Coordinates of C-alpha atoms in Angstrom, one line a residue:
M3 CA 8.9 53.5 99.9
K4 CA 5.3 52.2 100.1
V5 CA 2.8 55.0 99.7
T6 CA 0.1 54.6 102.4
S7 CA -2.9 56.8 103.1
N8 CA -0.9 58.2 106.1
L9 CA 2.0 59.1 103.8
L10 CA -0.3 60.7 101.4
S11 CA -1.7 62.8 104.2
Q12 CA 1.8 63.8 105.2
M13 CA 2.6 64.7 101.6
T14 CA -0.6 66.9 101.4
H15 CA 0.4 68.6 104.6
S16 CA 4.0 69.2 103.5
N17 CA 2.8 70.8 100.3
S18 CA -0.2 72.6 101.8
H19 CA 1.3 76.0 101.2
Q20 CA 2.4 75.3 97.7
P21 CA 0.0 75.4 94.7
L22 CA 0.0 72.2 92.7
P23 CA 1.6 72.6 89.3
P24 CA -0.6 72.4 86.3
V25 CA -0.8 69.1 84.3
S26 CA -1.3 68.3 80.6
V27 CA -3.6 65.2 80.2
L28 CA -2.8 63.5 76.9
M29 CA -5.6 61.3 75.5
P30 CA -5.5 59.7 72.0
V31 CA -8.9 58.9 70.4
Y32 CA -9.9 56.8 67.5
N33 CA -13.6 55.9 66.9
T34 CA -14.2 55.3 70.5
R35 CA -17.8 54.4 71.6
E36 CA -19.6 57.5 72.7
D37 CA -20.6 56.4 76.2
W38 CA -17.0 55.2 76.9
L39 CA -15.5 58.4 75.6
N40 CA -17.9 60.5 77.7
E41 CA -17.0 58.5 80.8
A42 CA -13.3 59.0 80.3
I43 CA -13.6 62.7 79.7
E44 CA -16.0 63.2 82.6
S45 CA -13.5 61.4 84.9
I46 CA -10.8 63.9 84.0
L47 CA -13.1 66.9 84.4
A48 CA -14.0 65.6 87.9
Q49 CA -10.5 65.6 89.2
T50 CA -9.8 67.2 92.6
H51 CA -6.7 68.8 91.0
S52 CA -8.5 71.0 88.4
D53 CA -5.5 72.9 87.0
F54 CA -5.0 71.0 83.8
E55 CA -5.4 71.0 80.1
L56 CA -6.9 68.0 78.4
V57 CA -5.1 67.5 75.0
I58 CA -7.1 65.1 72.9
V59 CA -5.5 63.8 69.7
D60 CA -8.3 62.6 67.3
D61 CA -6.6 60.2 64.9
C62 CA -9.0 60.9 62.0
S63 CA -12.1 59.4 63.7
N64 CA -15.6 59.1 62.3
A65 CA -18.1 61.9 62.3
E66 CA -19.8 60.7 65.4
T67 CA -16.6 60.8 67.5
Q68 CA -15.6 64.2 66.0
A69 CA -19.0 65.6 67.0
T70 CA -18.7 64.2 70.5
L71 CA -15.2 65.8 70.9
S72 CA -16.4 69.2 69.5
N73 CA -19.3 69.2 71.9
W74 CA -17.0 68.7 74.9
A75 CA -14.5 71.3 73.7
S76 CA -17.3 73.8 73.4
K77 CA -18.3 73.2 77.0
D78 CA -14.9 73.4 78.7
S79 CA -12.0 75.7 77.7
R80 CA -9.5 73.3 79.3
I81 CA -10.1 70.8 76.4
R82 CA -8.1 71.1 73.2
V83 CA -8.7 68.8 70.3
I84 CA -6.0 68.1 67.8
R85 CA -7.2 66.3 64.7
N86 CA -5.1 64.3 62.4
E87 CA -6.2 64.6 58.8
Q88 CA -5.2 60.9 58.2
N89 CA -4.9 58.0 60.6
L90 CA -1.4 58.0 61.9
G91 CA -1.6 55.3 64.6
I92 CA -1.4 55.7 68.4
A93 CA 2.4 56.3 68.7
A94 CA 2.6 59.0 66.1
G95 CA -0.6 60.6 67.5
L96 CA 0.9 60.6 71.0
N97 CA 4.1 62.2 69.7
R98 CA 2.0 65.0 68.1
G99 CA 0.0 65.4 71.3
L100 CA 3.2 65.4 73.5
A101 CA 4.6 68.2 71.3
A102 CA 1.4 70.2 71.9
C103 CA 1.3 69.8 75.6
Q104 CA 2.0 73.1 77.4
H105 CA 2.9 71.9 80.9
P106 CA 6.0 70.0 82.2
L107 CA 4.0 67.2 83.7
V108 CA 2.0 65.0 81.4
A109 CA -0.6 62.5 82.5
R110 CA -1.6 59.8 80.0
M111 CA -5.2 58.8 79.7
D112 CA -7.0 56.4 77.3
A113 CA -10.4 57.2 75.8
D114 CA -12.2 54.3 77.3
D115 CA -10.8 54.2 80.8
I116 CA -11.9 56.0 84.0
A117 CA -9.6 58.0 86.2
H118 CA -10.3 58.0 89.9
P119 CA -11.2 61.5 91.2
T120 CA -7.9 62.0 93.2
R121 CA -5.6 60.5 90.6
L122 CA -3.9 63.7 89.4
E123 CA -3.7 65.2 92.9
K124 CA -2.0 62.2 94.4
Q125 CA 0.4 61.7 91.6
V126 CA 1.4 65.4 91.5
L127 CA 1.8 65.5 95.2
F128 CA 4.1 62.5 95.1
L129 CA 6.3 64.0 92.4
M130 CA 6.6 67.2 94.4
D131 CA 7.9 65.2 97.4
H132 CA 10.0 62.9 95.2
P133 CA 11.5 65.1 92.4
N134 CA 13.9 62.3 91.4
V135 CA 11.1 60.3 90.0
D136 CA 10.6 60.8 86.2
I137 CA 7.8 58.4 85.4
L138 CA 5.1 57.6 88.0
G139 CA 2.5 54.9 87.5
S140 CA -0.1 53.3 89.8
N141 CA -2.0 50.1 90.3
I142 CA -5.3 49.8 88.4
V143 CA -8.6 48.0 88.5
V144 CA -9.4 46.0 85.4
F145 CA -13.0 45.8 84.2
G146 CA -15.0 44.9 81.1
H147 CA -14.0 41.6 79.5
L148 CA -11.7 40.8 82.5
N149 CA -12.2 42.0 86.0
G150 CA -10.1 42.5 89.2
P151 CA -7.3 44.5 90.7
K152 CA -3.9 44.6 89.1
A153 CA -0.7 45.5 91.0
Y154 CA 2.6 46.6 89.6
P155 CA 6.1 46.5 91.2
E156 CA 6.7 49.6 93.3
H157 CA 10.4 50.6 93.2
D158 CA 12.7 51.6 90.4
E159 CA 15.1 48.7 90.8
T160 CA 12.4 46.1 90.7
I161 CA 10.6 47.7 87.8
K162 CA 13.8 47.7 85.7
K163 CA 14.5 44.1 86.4
D164 CA 10.9 43.0 85.7
L165 CA 11.0 44.8 82.4
L166 CA 13.0 41.8 81.3
L167 CA 9.7 40.0 81.3
A168 CA 7.0 42.5 80.2
S169 CA 5.8 46.1 80.6
Q170 CA 5.6 47.1 84.3
L171 CA 3.6 50.3 84.2
S172 CA 0.0 50.8 83.1
H173 CA 0.3 53.3 80.3
P174 CA -3.0 55.2 80.9
A175 CA -2.2 55.5 84.6
V176 CA 1.2 57.2 84.3
L177 CA 2.3 60.8 85.0
Y178 CA 5.7 61.7 83.5
K179 CA 8.0 64.6 83.0
R180 CA 7.5 65.9 79.4
D181 CA 11.1 67.0 78.9
K182 CA 12.5 63.6 80.0
I183 CA 10.3 61.7 77.6
L184 CA 11.2 64.1 74.7
A185 CA 14.9 63.7 75.5
I186 CA 14.8 59.9 74.9
G187 CA 12.9 60.3 71.6
G188 CA 9.3 60.0 72.6
Y189 CA 7.2 57.1 71.3
S190 CA 8.5 54.7 68.7
T191 CA 6.3 54.2 65.7
D192 CA 8.1 50.9 65.0
T193 CA 6.6 48.9 67.9
L194 CA 3.0 48.5 66.9
Y195 CA 0.6 48.3 70.0
A196 CA 3.5 48.1 72.4
E197 CA 4.8 51.7 72.3
D198 CA 4.5 51.9 76.1
Y199 CA 6.7 48.9 76.8
D200 CA 9.3 50.3 74.3
L201 CA 9.2 53.7 76.1
W202 CA 9.7 52.2 79.6
A203 CA 12.6 50.1 78.2
K204 CA 14.3 53.1 76.7
A205 CA 13.7 55.2 79.9
A206 CA 15.2 52.4 82.1
L207 CA 18.3 52.1 79.9
K208 CA 18.7 55.9 79.8
G209 CA 18.7 56.0 83.6
L210 CA 15.3 57.6 84.2
T211 CA 13.7 56.8 87.6
L212 CA 10.4 54.8 87.5
Y213 CA 7.9 54.3 90.4
N214 CA 4.4 52.9 90.9
L215 CA 2.1 54.1 93.6
Q216 CA 0.6 51.1 95.4
E217 CA -2.9 52.4 95.1
A218 CA -5.4 51.9 92.2
L219 CA -6.0 55.3 90.5
L220 CA -7.5 54.1 87.3
N221 CA -10.2 51.7 86.1
Y222 CA -8.8 50.0 83.0
R223 CA -11.3 48.7 80.4
T224 CA -10.5 45.4 78.7
H225 CA -11.9 44.0 75.5
A226 CA -12.6 40.6 74.0
G227 CA -12.1 39.4 70.4
R228 CA -9.0 41.4 69.4
K229 CA -6.9 38.5 68.0
D230 CA -5.1 40.5 65.3
Y231 CA -4.3 43.3 67.8
E232 CA -3.0 40.8 70.4
R233 CA -0.9 38.9 67.9
Q234 CA 0.8 42.1 66.7
Q235 CA 1.3 43.3 70.2
H236 CA 2.8 39.9 71.1
L237 CA 5.3 40.2 68.2
S238 CA 6.2 43.8 69.1
A239 CA 6.6 42.9 72.8
F240 CA 9.0 40.1 71.9
Q241 CA 11.2 42.4 69.9
I242 CA 11.3 44.9 72.7
R243 CA 12.0 42.2 75.3
M244 CA 15.0 40.9 73.3
Y245 CA 16.3 44.5 72.8
Y246 CA 16.1 45.1 76.5
I247 CA 17.7 41.8 77.5
R248 CA 20.5 42.6 75.0
E249 CA 21.2 46.1 76.3
Y250 CA 20.6 45.2 80.0
F251 CA 23.2 42.3 80.0
G252 CA 25.4 43.4 77.1
I253 CA 24.6 40.1 75.3
E254 CA 24.1 39.4 71.5
T255 CA 21.1 37.5 70.4
T256 CA 19.4 36.6 67.1
L257 CA 16.3 35.0 68.7
T258 CA 13.0 35.7 66.9
P259 CA 9.5 34.7 67.8
E260 CA 9.9 31.7 65.5
S261 CA 13.1 30.4 67.0
S262 CA 13.3 26.7 67.9
T263 CA 13.2 25.4 71.5
R264 CA 16.9 24.4 71.0
E265 CA 17.8 27.9 70.0
V266 CA 16.1 29.4 73.0
L267 CA 17.8 26.9 75.4
T268 CA 21.2 27.7 73.9
F269 CA 20.6 31.4 74.3
F270 CA 19.4 30.9 77.8
K271 CA 22.6 29.0 78.8
H272 CA 24.6 32.0 77.6
L273 CA 22.3 34.4 79.3
S274 CA 22.6 32.5 82.6
Q275 CA 26.4 33.0 82.5
K276 CA 26.2 36.7 81.7
S277 CA 23.5 37.4 84.2
E278 CA 25.1 35.7 87.2
G279 CA 24.6 37.9 90.3
K280 CA 22.7 40.6 88.4
I281 CA 19.2 39.2 88.8
P282 CA 17.5 36.6 91.1
T283 CA 17.5 33.0 89.9
R284 CA 13.7 33.0 90.1
L285 CA 13.5 35.9 87.7
L286 CA 15.9 34.2 85.3
Q287 CA 13.8 31.1 85.3
R288 CA 10.7 33.2 84.6
I289 CA 12.5 34.7 81.6
K290 CA 13.3 31.2 80.3
R291 CA 9.6 30.1 80.6
R292 CA 8.4 33.3 78.9
L293 CA 10.7 32.9 76.0
L294 CA 9.9 29.2 75.5
K295 CA 6.2 29.9 75.8
E296 CA 6.2 32.7 73.3
T297 CA 8.3 31.0 70.7
I298 CA 6.2 27.9 70.9
K299 CA 3.0 30.0 70.6
S300 CA 4.4 31.9 67.6
R301 CA 5.5 28.7 65.7
T302 CA 2.1 27.2 66.4
L303 CA 0.3 30.2 65.1
Q304 CA 2.6 30.3 62.0
L305 CA 1.8 26.6 61.3
L306 CA -2.0 27.2 61.7
F307 CA -1.7 30.2 59.3
K308 CA 0.0 28.0 56.7
V309 CA -2.6 25.3 57.1
L310 CA -5.4 27.8 56.6
I311 CA -3.8 29.1 53.4
A312 CA -3.4 25.5 52.2
V313 CA -7.1 24.7 52.9
K314 CA -8.3 27.8 51.1
A315 CA -6.2 26.9 48.1
L316 CA -8.0 23.5 47.8

C-alpha cells in the first residue's frame, strides 16, 4: 500500500481519539562534531509527537562531546545519556541502548542526521493502523558529500527479495518494535559497519514484516574520505549477502570477497537453478553483476595492498 498524504490524513482521523504511544529514540554518539550533534538533537526535540525519551549512548567520546551531551540532558528531562567507559563500537553500543529503552517502539537516529518534524508522528500512526509491521523505514534525503533524494522499496516482499543485493532500509530512519528486535538477538558485533544490513537479513529470515513509507522523513548526512570505513563495510556486507543468499535459497557457498571470476560464475550457475521461479530474472542478473563487481574490486584492492607493502620494503 502506498502511503499518500490522503492516506496519512485518514490515518490521523482514524486514530484521532487514541493517544499516540510513547517512543524511545535511540542515538549512538562518538566524537560527533558539535554543530552536527546539536542539529540532530534539536530535530528530535522539535518532533510533533513529543511523548518520547531520547536515549543517547555515548561510546566514550572526547570531553567536548561529553560536555555537549551533559548540557542537553540538563535542559530536557526526556534526554538520558548512557556513557560507555571504553569504546565498544556502534553495535555493542546500540545493544546497550536498546536494553535501556523503556518503550515498546524504538526509533533509530544518528548523531549527525536531521529528522523531519513529523517523522515520529507519521511512523507511529502508520504502525497503529498496520500492527503487523515490525520494522518501518522511510525514504530519505541525502546531503553533505552527496546530495539528492533516495527511495527504498515499499512492500515486505520486495524488500526481502532486494536484500539479496544490499540493505533496503535506512537505519537512522527506522522505527521498530523493541521486543521483536531483542527476540532475534539484537545487533551483531561481528559485522563491522554493516550491523543494520545484518539485522534486516535476520529479521527477514525470521519472518518479521518490513515496510518503507514512500516519503522522506530524514535528512541523511554523507561524508567523504572514509576509505578504511568503506572497505570494512564492503567486506561485512559481502559476508551478510552470502549468508542471506545461502539461507534464502537453501544453497551452500564458499565464496569470499577474493573469489575468482570463474568461482563466481560457477556459483551463479548453481544459484540460477535453485532460484528458478523464486525471484525475477532481472534481480538474478543484478545479483550476478554485484558479486562479480565486488570480488573483482576486492582482488584489485588486495593486489594494490601487496604492491604498497612491496614498495615500502624497498
